[in-house]
Amino acid sequence: MIRAHAQVIRLVIAEILSFIYCNTGVGPNGTSPIAIGDYGIGLEELASMTRDHKFSALQQYGGRGISGDETDILKRRNAFGSNTYPQKKGRSFLRFLWEAWQDLTLIILIVAAAASLALGIKTEGIKEGWYDGGSIAFAVFLVIAVTGGRMIKVSIHDLVVGDIVPLNIGDQVPADGILVSGHSLAIDESSMTGESKNVHKDQKAPFMMSGCKVADGVGTMLVTGVGINTEWGLLMASISEDTGEETPLQVRLNGVATFIGIVGLTLALSVLVTLVVRYFTGHTEDAYGKVQFIKGRTSISHVVDDIIKIVTIAYFKFSLWFIAQLILYIRLAYSMRKMMADKALVRRLSACETMGSATTICSDKTGTLTLNQMTAVEAYAGRKKLDPPNDSSKLHEVVTSLLHEGVAQNTQGNVFVPKGGEDVEISGSPTEKAILLWAVKLGMKFDVSRSESTVLHVVPFNSHKKRGGVAIKRNNSEVFIHWKGAAELVLDSCTRYVDSNGQFQPIDKEKDFFKQAIDDMAARSLRCVAIACRQHDLDSVPADKESLDKWVLPEDDLVLLAIVGIKDPFRPGVKDAVKVCVEAGIKVRMVTGDNIQTAKAIALECGILGPSDDFSEPNVIEGCVFRALSEKDQQQCAKKITVMGRSSPSDKLLLVQALRKGGDVVAVTGDGTNDAPALHEADIGLAMGIQGTEVAKENADIIILDDDFASVVKVVRWGRSVYANIQKFIQFQLTVNCAAMVINAVASPSGDVPLNAVQLLWVNLIMDTLGALALATEPPTDHLMHRTPVDRREHLITNIMWRNIIIQVFYQVCVLLVLNFLGKSTLKSNDESTQHATMVKNSVIFNAFVLCQIFNEFNARKPDEINVFSGVTKNHLFMGIVGMTLILQIIFIEFLGKFTTSVKLDWKQWLLCVGIGFLR
């Protein structure tokens, strides 16, 4: 894939250099450019110019747009590629079939089916001779067919190199490019660099990277790189690679399958040797009591036919384990459908069972633990606490006027007042909306306040400095600068405050009071925002636009107007959900960008931290501290981290990597573009369906449709249910097959094997399909969340399961072998021949064996409980499947005896079979 894209790269960069070539006829450094089609710029030169920010090359080449006609666009797409990113290559249905049938067991079965079919038709005629071979062929076809599947492709974008793209606040930069024109354009490059600082773009710093977001301003850009030739394209290429890593359950299932295969093949070989020895020693008889082999008299062709039949029967009796793998896909598909009702959309089937093994969940705060609906709940102004926080009666008109002006102008949000008297509509970020609503309740008229002054210059909120400012000019020509941001930082820049009389007072003696107020609010998980201002000399304001755009607003000598505490309420049930995780042995870690004090308070409130927990490092740590550790120390530290504050996207990724290296099965919740690497790196990535970006969802395994942490816990519950039900079926399946193997293996030396190939096929088909469906549809219970997570190295078959399997197999083998050796005389009627008595005896054994498995399904429901019938009547699907299995068995015995080589049974024989099954 990489080589293919490298070849495309050599074709795709002919864009910008072609502009210079058209104008000057020369390429960089005075050399003639390499022409590609109708363009005079090389792909690598164009891509590296934008990627490496080669400003000198840009100045040398200049640039111009495209004409826009279809012919030109098609040429550009052919020369420079399309704006698409690499996707995981899907496999066709035929490819899945090809891979499925290459299983060694299936190959042997295919050979056995062909040999059995040919032999049966030759010896018994086409009317009856196809039974055995046809049954094997049907089973093989069934397994190969249900193993197949296919991927779904996504749409592409039509941008080409040379396009001019307009950019506005909130837009995502769709490709690499160069700024053509713009006003106060600031780009959030955190998704690419991990740095939360916005980067301002102008003619001296014009390079734009795809995948970043426009944080402020407007502009237009010239596209210079698309698709794989962008920085974002290279990131998408790395996260789209399928590592092929198996899930914990798949590893365990493969181990069980290997063990089963070895045991089954060993027993098959032993039976084969026994049957061959009996045949050549003259102890094998046909259905009429005639010896099949007599030395010197039996023809070679008959010997070959008989040996082929013995080999086919011997192997077939012990090679039906492969159908058991289907239960995994049945259960996962069933869980995926049911999880939709619990607000979880599963994008990758295996994530269902992997989530059940999760040992830790790294959760963000906003929108997952909280509602992402900020509200002002506390406020201080004029050294007084406003109670309630929107009580304007305690505010002097000077404070009120300055607050209204500052809030209305120093915001990226908006307030719309409907004419009909309905509630105001407020837009903007959650924090902006909370401050605007608070000011509206204080009496602010948004449109009026904005009309009374003119904005001179805006400094958008900067996550590095944690503040944003605006310079405004009032209608009376007074200039004021308003700041708003993190309370503790803005307070440090204040030298005065406005008292309750509207007078400006020195803040030195009152700073401790305000600091204590901030600490108290932060301790109660409130986000503290301070609002301050200062007057500025009109003569000091830059006169021309270029100087005004570069103006650095003064941040000192501020006047504190108010401190507002805003809170994002927790989602209902979050504390209970965290408690369930803790009881289930799952470590919940909160990774947030909030300051460490707020992060601790939030974690304490929702139960992630307990009152008696250690609040020091490394239990509570800042992202920068963790980032500075060595790789070895990070791995040791990661195990102890409960809360990580002030974390960057790269910190989250490092934490996930360290936890996985330490053996944890890690689930990660995220909603931003910059969370994509962590979501992809985790064992299970959970993206938020409401707040989540498309890139985050694309790299997630499960999408939480309601953004609620309680839904994450439901996913864990379903995942554990998948694992538990797989174990139930494995116990059930092993019991069926072990009993069948031992019965036939012990009986084979006598030459009277009670369960023939078609009967075994029937048992495996109904038990591995209907039985699997019955056990796969057992709903999750609260009991599952009282267990600890299953370790990656823990065996799939537990000691309790082995106990149940051994007891069940011992019972079935003993009872059915007694019937096999002593049942002929017991069940024989006076008017029956020896041959008919043998068929009656074998039919009773076959019927009793199936009924044992039907009753054993109830045991498998509750492998570690005494009352196996508890709640069974509530699972209507289980009861329906058990009933259907019983009906099918009656039909087989009473009406399809010719197909299974069985005879009808009377009511006494049926009663015996039911009694054997019930007493299992």
mmCIF file with all atom_site columns, C-alpha atoms in Angstrom, residues 359-533:
data_model
loop_
_atom_site.group_PDB
_atom_site.id
_atom_site.type_symbol
_atom_site.label_atom_id
_atom_site.label_alt_id
_atom_site.label_comp_id
_atom_site.label_asym_id
_atom_site.label_entity_id
_atom_site.label_seq_id
_atom_site.pdbx_PDB_ins_code
_atom_site.Cartn_x
_atom_site.Cartn_y
_atom_site.Cartn_z
_atom_site.occupancy
_atom_site.B_iso_or_equiv
_atom_site.pdbx_formal_charge
_atom_site.auth_seq_id
_atom_site.auth_comp_id
_atom_site.auth_asym_id
_atom_site.auth_atom_id
_atom_site.pdbx_PDB_model_num
ATOM 1   C CA . THR A 1 359 ? -9.675  -4.140 32.984 1.00 0.00 ? 359 THR A CA 1
ATOM 2   C CA . THR A 1 360 ? -9.563  -0.353 32.740 1.00 0.00 ? 360 THR A CA 1
ATOM 3   C CA . ILE A 1 361 ? -11.590 2.449  31.156 1.00 0.00 ? 361 ILE A CA 1
ATOM 4   C CA . CYS A 1 362 ? -9.903  5.758  30.319 1.00 0.00 ? 362 CYS A CA 1
ATOM 5   C CA . SER A 1 363 ? -12.778 8.228  30.211 1.00 0.00 ? 363 SER A CA 1
ATOM 6   C CA . ASP A 1 364 ? -12.866 11.878 29.373 1.00 0.00 ? 364 ASP A CA 1
ATOM 7   C CA . LYS A 1 365 ? -15.127 14.196 31.373 1.00 0.00 ? 365 LYS A CA 1
ATOM 8   C CA . THR A 1 366 ? -17.104 16.585 29.231 1.00 0.00 ? 366 THR A CA 1
ATOM 9   C CA . GLY A 1 367 ? -20.114 14.999 27.588 1.00 0.00 ? 367 GLY A CA 1
ATOM 10  C CA . THR A 1 368 ? -19.390 11.533 28.968 1.00 0.00 ? 368 THR A CA 1
ATOM 11  C CA . LEU A 1 369 ? -19.381 11.917 32.732 1.00 0.00 ? 369 LEU A CA 1
ATOM 12  C CA . THR A 1 370 ? -21.170 15.265 32.421 1.00 0.00 ? 370 THR A CA 1
ATOM 13  C CA . LEU A 1 371 ? -24.023 16.642 30.319 1.00 0.00 ? 371 LEU A CA 1
ATOM 14  C CA . ASN A 1 372 ? -21.854 19.254 28.575 1.00 0.00 ? 372 ASN A CA 1
ATOM 15  C CA . GLN A 1 373 ? -24.385 21.896 29.632 1.00 0.00 ? 373 GLN A CA 1
ATOM 16  C CA . MET A 1 374 ? -22.494 24.540 31.578 1.00 0.00 ? 374 MET A CA 1
ATOM 17  C CA . THR A 1 375 ? -24.482 26.658 34.031 1.00 0.00 ? 375 THR A CA 1
ATOM 18  C CA . ALA A 1 376 ? -23.379 29.529 36.265 1.00 0.00 ? 376 ALA A CA 1
ATOM 19  C CA . VAL A 1 377 ? -24.068 28.444 39.841 1.00 0.00 ? 377 VAL A CA 1
ATOM 20  C CA . GLU A 1 378 ? -21.973 30.897 41.858 1.00 0.00 ? 378 GLU A CA 1
ATOM 21  C CA . ALA A 1 379 ? -20.667 34.435 41.369 1.00 0.00 ? 379 ALA A CA 1
ATOM 22  C CA . TYR A 1 380 ? -18.637 37.095 43.193 1.00 0.00 ? 380 TYR A CA 1
ATOM 23  C CA . ALA A 1 381 ? -18.711 40.792 42.319 1.00 0.00 ? 381 ALA A CA 1
ATOM 24  C CA . GLY A 1 382 ? -17.665 43.846 44.297 1.00 0.00 ? 382 GLY A CA 1
ATOM 25  C CA . ARG A 1 383 ? -16.195 41.544 46.987 1.00 0.00 ? 383 ARG A CA 1
ATOM 26  C CA . LYS A 1 384 ? -19.662 40.140 47.547 1.00 0.00 ? 384 LYS A CA 1
ATOM 27  C CA . LYS A 1 385 ? -21.083 36.745 46.815 1.00 0.00 ? 385 LYS A CA 1
ATOM 28  C CA . LEU A 1 386 ? -24.207 36.976 44.702 1.00 0.00 ? 386 LEU A CA 1
ATOM 29  C CA . ASP A 1 387 ? -26.876 34.654 46.022 1.00 0.00 ? 387 ASP A CA 1
ATOM 30  C CA . PRO A 1 388 ? -28.461 33.691 43.718 1.00 0.00 ? 388 PRO A CA 1
ATOM 31  C CA . PRO A 1 389 ? -25.663 34.294 41.190 1.00 0.00 ? 389 PRO A CA 1
ATOM 32  C CA . ASN A 1 390 ? -27.941 36.382 38.937 1.00 0.00 ? 390 ASN A CA 1
ATOM 33  C CA . ASP A 1 391 ? -29.021 38.789 41.697 1.00 0.00 ? 391 ASP A CA 1
ATOM 34  C CA . SER A 1 392 ? -28.357 42.124 40.012 1.00 0.00 ? 392 SER A CA 1
ATOM 35  C CA . SER A 1 393 ? -29.750 44.118 42.947 1.00 0.00 ? 393 SER A CA 1
ATOM 36  C CA . LYS A 1 394 ? -26.404 43.806 44.742 1.00 0.00 ? 394 LYS A CA 1
ATOM 37  C CA . LEU A 1 395 ? -24.447 45.222 41.792 1.00 0.00 ? 395 LEU A CA 1
ATOM 38  C CA . HIS A 1 396 ? -23.641 48.886 41.232 1.00 0.00 ? 396 HIS A CA 1
ATOM 39  C CA . GLU A 1 397 ? -24.602 50.228 37.817 1.00 0.00 ? 397 GLU A CA 1
ATOM 40  C CA . VAL A 1 398 ? -20.912 50.801 36.959 1.00 0.00 ? 398 VAL A CA 1
ATOM 41  C CA . VAL A 1 399 ? -20.175 47.100 37.447 1.00 0.00 ? 399 VAL A CA 1
ATOM 42  C CA . THR A 1 400 ? -23.340 46.092 35.600 1.00 0.00 ? 400 THR A CA 1
ATOM 43  C CA . SER A 1 401 ? -22.522 48.313 32.624 1.00 0.00 ? 401 SER A CA 1
ATOM 44  C CA . LEU A 1 402 ? -18.942 47.050 32.329 1.00 0.00 ? 402 LEU A CA 1
ATOM 45  C CA . LEU A 1 403 ? -20.033 43.435 32.704 1.00 0.00 ? 403 LEU A CA 1
ATOM 46  C CA . HIS A 1 404 ? -22.689 43.776 29.999 1.00 0.00 ? 404 HIS A CA 1
ATOM 47  C CA . GLU A 1 405 ? -20.230 45.409 27.657 1.00 0.00 ? 405 GLU A CA 1
ATOM 48  C CA . GLY A 1 406 ? -17.438 42.909 28.269 1.00 0.00 ? 406 GLY A CA 1
ATOM 49  C CA . VAL A 1 407 ? -19.602 39.786 28.064 1.00 0.00 ? 407 VAL A CA 1
ATOM 50  C CA . ALA A 1 408 ? -21.435 40.945 24.930 1.00 0.00 ? 408 ALA A CA 1
ATOM 51  C CA . GLN A 1 409 ? -18.303 41.899 22.986 1.00 0.00 ? 409 GLN A CA 1
ATOM 52  C CA . ASN A 1 410 ? -15.738 39.429 24.334 1.00 0.00 ? 410 ASN A CA 1
ATOM 53  C CA . THR A 1 411 ? -17.478 36.298 23.065 1.00 0.00 ? 411 THR A CA 1
ATOM 54  C CA . GLN A 1 412 ? -17.702 34.033 20.052 1.00 0.00 ? 412 GLN A CA 1
ATOM 55  C CA . GLY A 1 413 ? -21.292 33.204 20.953 1.00 0.00 ? 413 GLY A CA 1
ATOM 56  C CA . ASN A 1 414 ? -24.555 34.881 20.161 1.00 0.00 ? 414 ASN A CA 1
ATOM 57  C CA . VAL A 1 415 ? -27.879 35.677 21.847 1.00 0.00 ? 415 VAL A CA 1
ATOM 58  C CA . PHE A 1 416 ? -31.128 35.683 19.906 1.00 0.00 ? 416 PHE A CA 1
ATOM 59  C CA . VAL A 1 417 ? -34.317 37.031 21.492 1.00 0.00 ? 417 VAL A CA 1
ATOM 60  C CA . PRO A 1 418 ? -37.495 35.788 19.720 1.00 0.00 ? 418 PRO A CA 1
ATOM 61  C CA . LYS A 1 419 ? -40.173 38.381 19.097 1.00 0.00 ? 419 LYS A CA 1
ATOM 62  C CA . GLY A 1 420 ? -42.917 36.191 20.482 1.00 0.00 ? 420 GLY A CA 1
ATOM 63  C CA . GLY A 1 421 ? -41.545 36.370 24.012 1.00 0.00 ? 421 GLY A CA 1
ATOM 64  C CA . GLU A 1 422 ? -40.128 32.853 24.044 1.00 0.00 ? 422 GLU A CA 1
ATOM 65  C CA . ASP A 1 423 ? -36.922 31.968 25.890 1.00 0.00 ? 423 ASP A CA 1
ATOM 66  C CA . VAL A 1 424 ? -33.726 33.432 24.488 1.00 0.00 ? 424 VAL A CA 1
ATOM 67  C CA . GLU A 1 425 ? -31.634 31.214 22.234 1.00 0.00 ? 425 GLU A CA 1
ATOM 68  C CA . ILE A 1 426 ? -27.915 31.195 23.005 1.00 0.00 ? 426 ILE A CA 1
ATOM 69  C CA . SER A 1 427 ? -25.228 29.713 20.787 1.00 0.00 ? 427 SER A CA 1
ATOM 70  C CA . GLY A 1 428 ? -21.511 29.151 21.304 1.00 0.00 ? 428 GLY A CA 1
ATOM 71  C CA . SER A 1 429 ? -19.293 26.852 23.311 1.00 0.00 ? 429 SER A CA 1
ATOM 72  C CA . PRO A 1 430 ? -20.713 25.468 26.582 1.00 0.00 ? 430 PRO A CA 1
ATOM 73  C CA . THR A 1 431 ? -18.635 27.903 28.617 1.00 0.00 ? 431 THR A CA 1
ATOM 74  C CA . GLU A 1 432 ? -19.644 30.872 26.427 1.00 0.00 ? 432 GLU A CA 1
ATOM 75  C CA . LYS A 1 433 ? -23.299 29.895 26.684 1.00 0.00 ? 433 LYS A CA 1
ATOM 76  C CA . ALA A 1 434 ? -23.120 29.706 30.477 1.00 0.00 ? 434 ALA A CA 1
ATOM 77  C CA . ILE A 1 435 ? -21.557 33.185 30.789 1.00 0.00 ? 435 ILE A CA 1
ATOM 78  C CA . LEU A 1 436 ? -23.967 34.718 28.261 1.00 0.00 ? 436 LEU A CA 1
ATOM 79  C CA . LEU A 1 437 ? -27.017 33.234 30.008 1.00 0.00 ? 437 LEU A CA 1
ATOM 80  C CA . TRP A 1 438 ? -25.751 34.518 33.353 1.00 0.00 ? 438 TRP A CA 1
ATOM 81  C CA . ALA A 1 439 ? -25.316 38.013 31.910 1.00 0.00 ? 439 ALA A CA 1
ATOM 82  C CA . VAL A 1 440 ? -28.779 37.912 30.299 1.00 0.00 ? 440 VAL A CA 1
ATOM 83  C CA . LYS A 1 441 ? -30.278 37.084 33.685 1.00 0.00 ? 441 LYS A CA 1
ATOM 84  C CA . LEU A 1 442 ? -28.384 40.069 35.072 1.00 0.00 ? 442 LEU A CA 1
ATOM 85  C CA . GLY A 1 443 ? -30.263 42.234 32.564 1.00 0.00 ? 443 GLY A CA 1
ATOM 86  C CA . MET A 1 444 ? -27.866 42.348 29.626 1.00 0.00 ? 444 MET A CA 1
ATOM 87  C CA . LYS A 1 445 ? -29.439 43.355 26.289 1.00 0.00 ? 445 LYS A CA 1
ATOM 88  C CA . PHE A 1 446 ? -27.046 41.631 23.931 1.00 0.00 ? 446 PHE A CA 1
ATOM 89  C CA . ASP A 1 447 ? -27.776 43.575 20.745 1.00 0.00 ? 447 ASP A CA 1
ATOM 90  C CA . VAL A 1 448 ? -27.956 46.903 22.594 1.00 0.00 ? 448 VAL A CA 1
ATOM 91  C CA . SER A 1 449 ? -24.630 46.322 24.357 1.00 0.00 ? 449 SER A CA 1
ATOM 92  C CA . ARG A 1 450 ? -22.918 45.449 21.086 1.00 0.00 ? 450 ARG A CA 1
ATOM 93  C CA . SER A 1 451 ? -24.361 48.459 19.293 1.00 0.00 ? 451 SER A CA 1
ATOM 94  C CA . GLU A 1 452 ? -22.943 50.893 21.852 1.00 0.00 ? 452 GLU A CA 1
ATOM 95  C CA . SER A 1 453 ? -19.326 50.099 20.917 1.00 0.00 ? 453 SER A CA 1
ATOM 96  C CA . THR A 1 454 ? -17.162 48.973 18.012 1.00 0.00 ? 454 THR A CA 1
ATOM 97  C CA . VAL A 1 455 ? -14.694 46.092 18.102 1.00 0.00 ? 455 VAL A CA 1
ATOM 98  C CA . LEU A 1 456 ? -11.150 47.192 17.279 1.00 0.00 ? 456 LEU A CA 1
ATOM 99  C CA . HIS A 1 457 ? -9.251  43.963 17.774 1.00 0.00 ? 457 HIS A CA 1
ATOM 100 C CA . VAL A 1 458 ? -9.994  40.451 19.013 1.00 0.00 ? 458 VAL A CA 1
ATOM 101 C CA . VAL A 1 459 ? -7.692  37.983 20.726 1.00 0.00 ? 459 VAL A CA 1
ATOM 102 C CA . PRO A 1 460 ? -9.553  34.648 20.582 1.00 0.00 ? 460 PRO A CA 1
ATOM 103 C CA . PHE A 1 461 ? -9.507  32.443 23.642 1.00 0.00 ? 461 PHE A CA 1
ATOM 104 C CA . ASN A 1 462 ? -6.122  30.775 23.825 1.00 0.00 ? 462 ASN A CA 1
ATOM 105 C CA . SER A 1 463 ? -5.980  27.430 25.633 1.00 0.00 ? 463 SER A CA 1
ATOM 106 C CA . HIS A 1 464 ? -2.303  28.036 26.403 1.00 0.00 ? 464 HIS A CA 1
ATOM 107 C CA . LYS A 1 465 ? -2.836  31.395 28.076 1.00 0.00 ? 465 LYS A CA 1
ATOM 108 C CA . LYS A 1 466 ? -6.368  30.359 29.041 1.00 0.00 ? 466 LYS A CA 1
ATOM 109 C CA . ARG A 1 467 ? -7.888  33.734 28.340 1.00 0.00 ? 467 ARG A CA 1
ATOM 110 C CA . GLY A 1 468 ? -9.386  35.732 25.511 1.00 0.00 ? 468 GLY A CA 1
ATOM 111 C CA . GLY A 1 469 ? -9.665  39.504 25.039 1.00 0.00 ? 469 GLY A CA 1
ATOM 112 C CA . VAL A 1 470 ? -11.235 42.241 22.957 1.00 0.00 ? 470 VAL A CA 1
ATOM 113 C CA . ALA A 1 471 ? -10.507 45.930 22.443 1.00 0.00 ? 471 ALA A CA 1
ATOM 114 C CA . ILE A 1 472 ? -13.601 48.081 21.888 1.00 0.00 ? 472 ILE A CA 1
ATOM 115 C CA . LYS A 1 473 ? -14.203 51.719 21.108 1.00 0.00 ? 473 LYS A CA 1
ATOM 116 C CA . ARG A 1 474 ? -17.292 53.271 22.642 1.00 0.00 ? 474 ARG A CA 1
ATOM 117 C CA . ASN A 1 475 ? -19.442 55.770 20.810 1.00 0.00 ? 475 ASN A CA 1
ATOM 118 C CA . ASN A 1 476 ? -17.887 58.489 22.975 1.00 0.00 ? 476 ASN A CA 1
ATOM 119 C CA . SER A 1 477 ? -14.422 57.434 21.695 1.00 0.00 ? 477 SER A CA 1
ATOM 120 C CA . GLU A 1 478 ? -13.364 55.807 24.962 1.00 0.00 ? 478 GLU A CA 1
ATOM 121 C CA . VAL A 1 479 ? -11.321 52.606 24.473 1.00 0.00 ? 479 VAL A CA 1
ATOM 122 C CA . PHE A 1 480 ? -11.705 49.640 26.827 1.00 0.00 ? 480 PHE A CA 1
ATOM 123 C CA . ILE A 1 481 ? -10.004 46.279 26.796 1.00 0.00 ? 481 ILE A CA 1
ATOM 124 C CA . HIS A 1 482 ? -11.986 43.356 28.232 1.00 0.00 ? 482 HIS A CA 1
ATOM 125 C CA . TRP A 1 483 ? -10.470 40.043 29.283 1.00 0.00 ? 483 TRP A CA 1
ATOM 126 C CA . LYS A 1 484 ? -12.126 36.788 30.262 1.00 0.00 ? 484 LYS A CA 1
ATOM 127 C CA . GLY A 1 485 ? -10.470 33.505 31.231 1.00 0.00 ? 485 GLY A CA 1
ATOM 128 C CA . ALA A 1 486 ? -9.204  31.151 33.931 1.00 0.00 ? 486 ALA A CA 1
ATOM 129 C CA . ALA A 1 487 ? -9.903  32.906 37.225 1.00 0.00 ? 487 ALA A CA 1
ATOM 130 C CA . GLU A 1 488 ? -6.563  32.293 38.949 1.00 0.00 ? 488 GLU A CA 1
ATOM 131 C CA . LEU A 1 489 ? -4.604  33.583 35.936 1.00 0.00 ? 489 LEU A CA 1
ATOM 132 C CA . VAL A 1 490 ? -6.743  36.658 35.274 1.00 0.00 ? 490 VAL A CA 1
ATOM 133 C CA . LEU A 1 491 ? -6.702  37.502 38.989 1.00 0.00 ? 491 LEU A CA 1
ATOM 134 C CA . ASP A 1 492 ? -2.898  37.619 38.945 1.00 0.00 ? 492 ASP A CA 1
ATOM 135 C CA . SER A 1 493 ? -3.107  40.370 36.304 1.00 0.00 ? 493 SER A CA 1
ATOM 136 C CA . CYS A 1 494 ? -5.550  42.496 38.324 1.00 0.00 ? 494 CYS A CA 1
ATOM 137 C CA . THR A 1 495 ? -4.392  45.453 40.401 1.00 0.00 ? 495 THR A CA 1
ATOM 138 C CA . ARG A 1 496 ? -7.855  46.813 41.263 1.00 0.00 ? 496 ARG A CA 1
ATOM 139 C CA . TYR A 1 497 ? -11.445 45.706 41.715 1.00 0.00 ? 497 TYR A CA 1
ATOM 140 C CA . VAL A 1 498 ? -14.800 47.502 41.697 1.00 0.00 ? 498 VAL A CA 1
ATOM 141 C CA . ASP A 1 499 ? -16.450 47.676 45.110 1.00 0.00 ? 499 ASP A CA 1
ATOM 142 C CA . SER A 1 500 ? -20.174 47.709 45.870 1.00 0.00 ? 500 SER A CA 1
ATOM 143 C CA . ASN A 1 501 ? -20.225 51.514 45.474 1.00 0.00 ? 501 ASN A CA 1
ATOM 144 C CA . GLY A 1 502 ? -18.812 51.391 41.985 1.00 0.00 ? 502 GLY A CA 1
ATOM 145 C CA . GLN A 1 503 ? -15.399 52.644 43.082 1.00 0.00 ? 503 GLN A CA 1
ATOM 146 C CA . PHE A 1 504 ? -12.085 51.224 41.832 1.00 0.00 ? 504 PHE A CA 1
ATOM 147 C CA . GLN A 1 505 ? -10.164 49.919 44.843 1.00 0.00 ? 505 GLN A CA 1
ATOM 148 C CA . PRO A 1 506 ? -6.641  48.383 45.148 1.00 0.00 ? 506 PRO A CA 1
ATOM 149 C CA . ILE A 1 507 ? -6.855  44.618 45.199 1.00 0.00 ? 507 ILE A CA 1
ATOM 150 C CA . ASP A 1 508 ? -3.715  43.859 47.211 1.00 0.00 ? 508 ASP A CA 1
ATOM 151 C CA . LYS A 1 509 ? -5.504  43.459 50.542 1.00 0.00 ? 509 LYS A CA 1
ATOM 152 C CA . GLU A 1 510 ? -8.422  41.518 49.027 1.00 0.00 ? 510 GLU A CA 1
ATOM 153 C CA . LYS A 1 511 ? -6.509  39.130 46.782 1.00 0.00 ? 511 LYS A CA 1
ATOM 154 C CA . ASP A 1 512 ? -6.485  36.410 49.432 1.00 0.00 ? 512 ASP A CA 1
ATOM 155 C CA . PHE A 1 513 ? -10.271 36.673 49.661 1.00 0.00 ? 513 PHE A CA 1
ATOM 156 C CA . PHE A 1 514 ? -10.709 36.190 45.922 1.00 0.00 ? 514 PHE A CA 1
ATOM 157 C CA . LYS A 1 515 ? -8.126  33.365 45.812 1.00 0.00 ? 515 LYS A CA 1
ATOM 158 C CA . GLN A 1 516 ? -9.934  31.571 48.616 1.00 0.00 ? 516 GLN A CA 1
ATOM 159 C CA . ALA A 1 517 ? -13.211 31.956 46.741 1.00 0.00 ? 517 ALA A CA 1
ATOM 160 C CA . ILE A 1 518 ? -11.636 30.443 43.629 1.00 0.00 ? 518 ILE A CA 1
ATOM 161 C CA . ASP A 1 519 ? -10.169 27.531 45.609 1.00 0.00 ? 519 ASP A CA 1
ATOM 162 C CA . ASP A 1 520 ? -13.499 26.848 47.303 1.00 0.00 ? 520 ASP A CA 1
ATOM 163 C CA . MET A 1 521 ? -15.305 26.743 43.961 1.00 0.00 ? 521 MET A CA 1
ATOM 164 C CA . ALA A 1 522 ? -12.647 24.555 42.356 1.00 0.00 ? 522 ALA A CA 1
ATOM 165 C CA . ALA A 1 523 ? -12.872 22.152 45.310 1.00 0.00 ? 523 ALA A CA 1
ATOM 166 C CA . ARG A 1 524 ? -16.574 21.761 44.474 1.00 0.00 ? 524 ARG A CA 1
ATOM 167 C CA . SER A 1 525 ? -15.706 20.969 40.840 1.00 0.00 ? 525 SER A CA 1
ATOM 168 C CA . LEU A 1 526 ? -16.713 24.401 39.547 1.00 0.00 ? 526 LEU A CA 1
ATOM 169 C CA . ARG A 1 527 ? -14.880 25.922 36.609 1.00 0.00 ? 527 ARG A CA 1
ATOM 170 C CA . CYS A 1 528 ? -13.953 29.453 37.631 1.00 0.00 ? 528 CYS A CA 1
ATOM 171 C CA . VAL A 1 529 ? -14.000 32.255 35.055 1.00 0.00 ? 529 VAL A CA 1
ATOM 172 C CA . ALA A 1 530 ? -12.876 35.785 35.856 1.00 0.00 ? 530 ALA A CA 1
ATOM 173 C CA . ILE A 1 531 ? -14.042 38.891 33.955 1.00 0.00 ? 531 ILE A CA 1
ATOM 174 C CA . ALA A 1 532 ? -11.833 41.977 34.018 1.00 0.00 ? 532 ALA A CA 1
ATOM 175 C CA . CYS A 1 533 ? -11.171 45.143 32.041 1.00 0.00 ? 533 CYS A CA 1
#
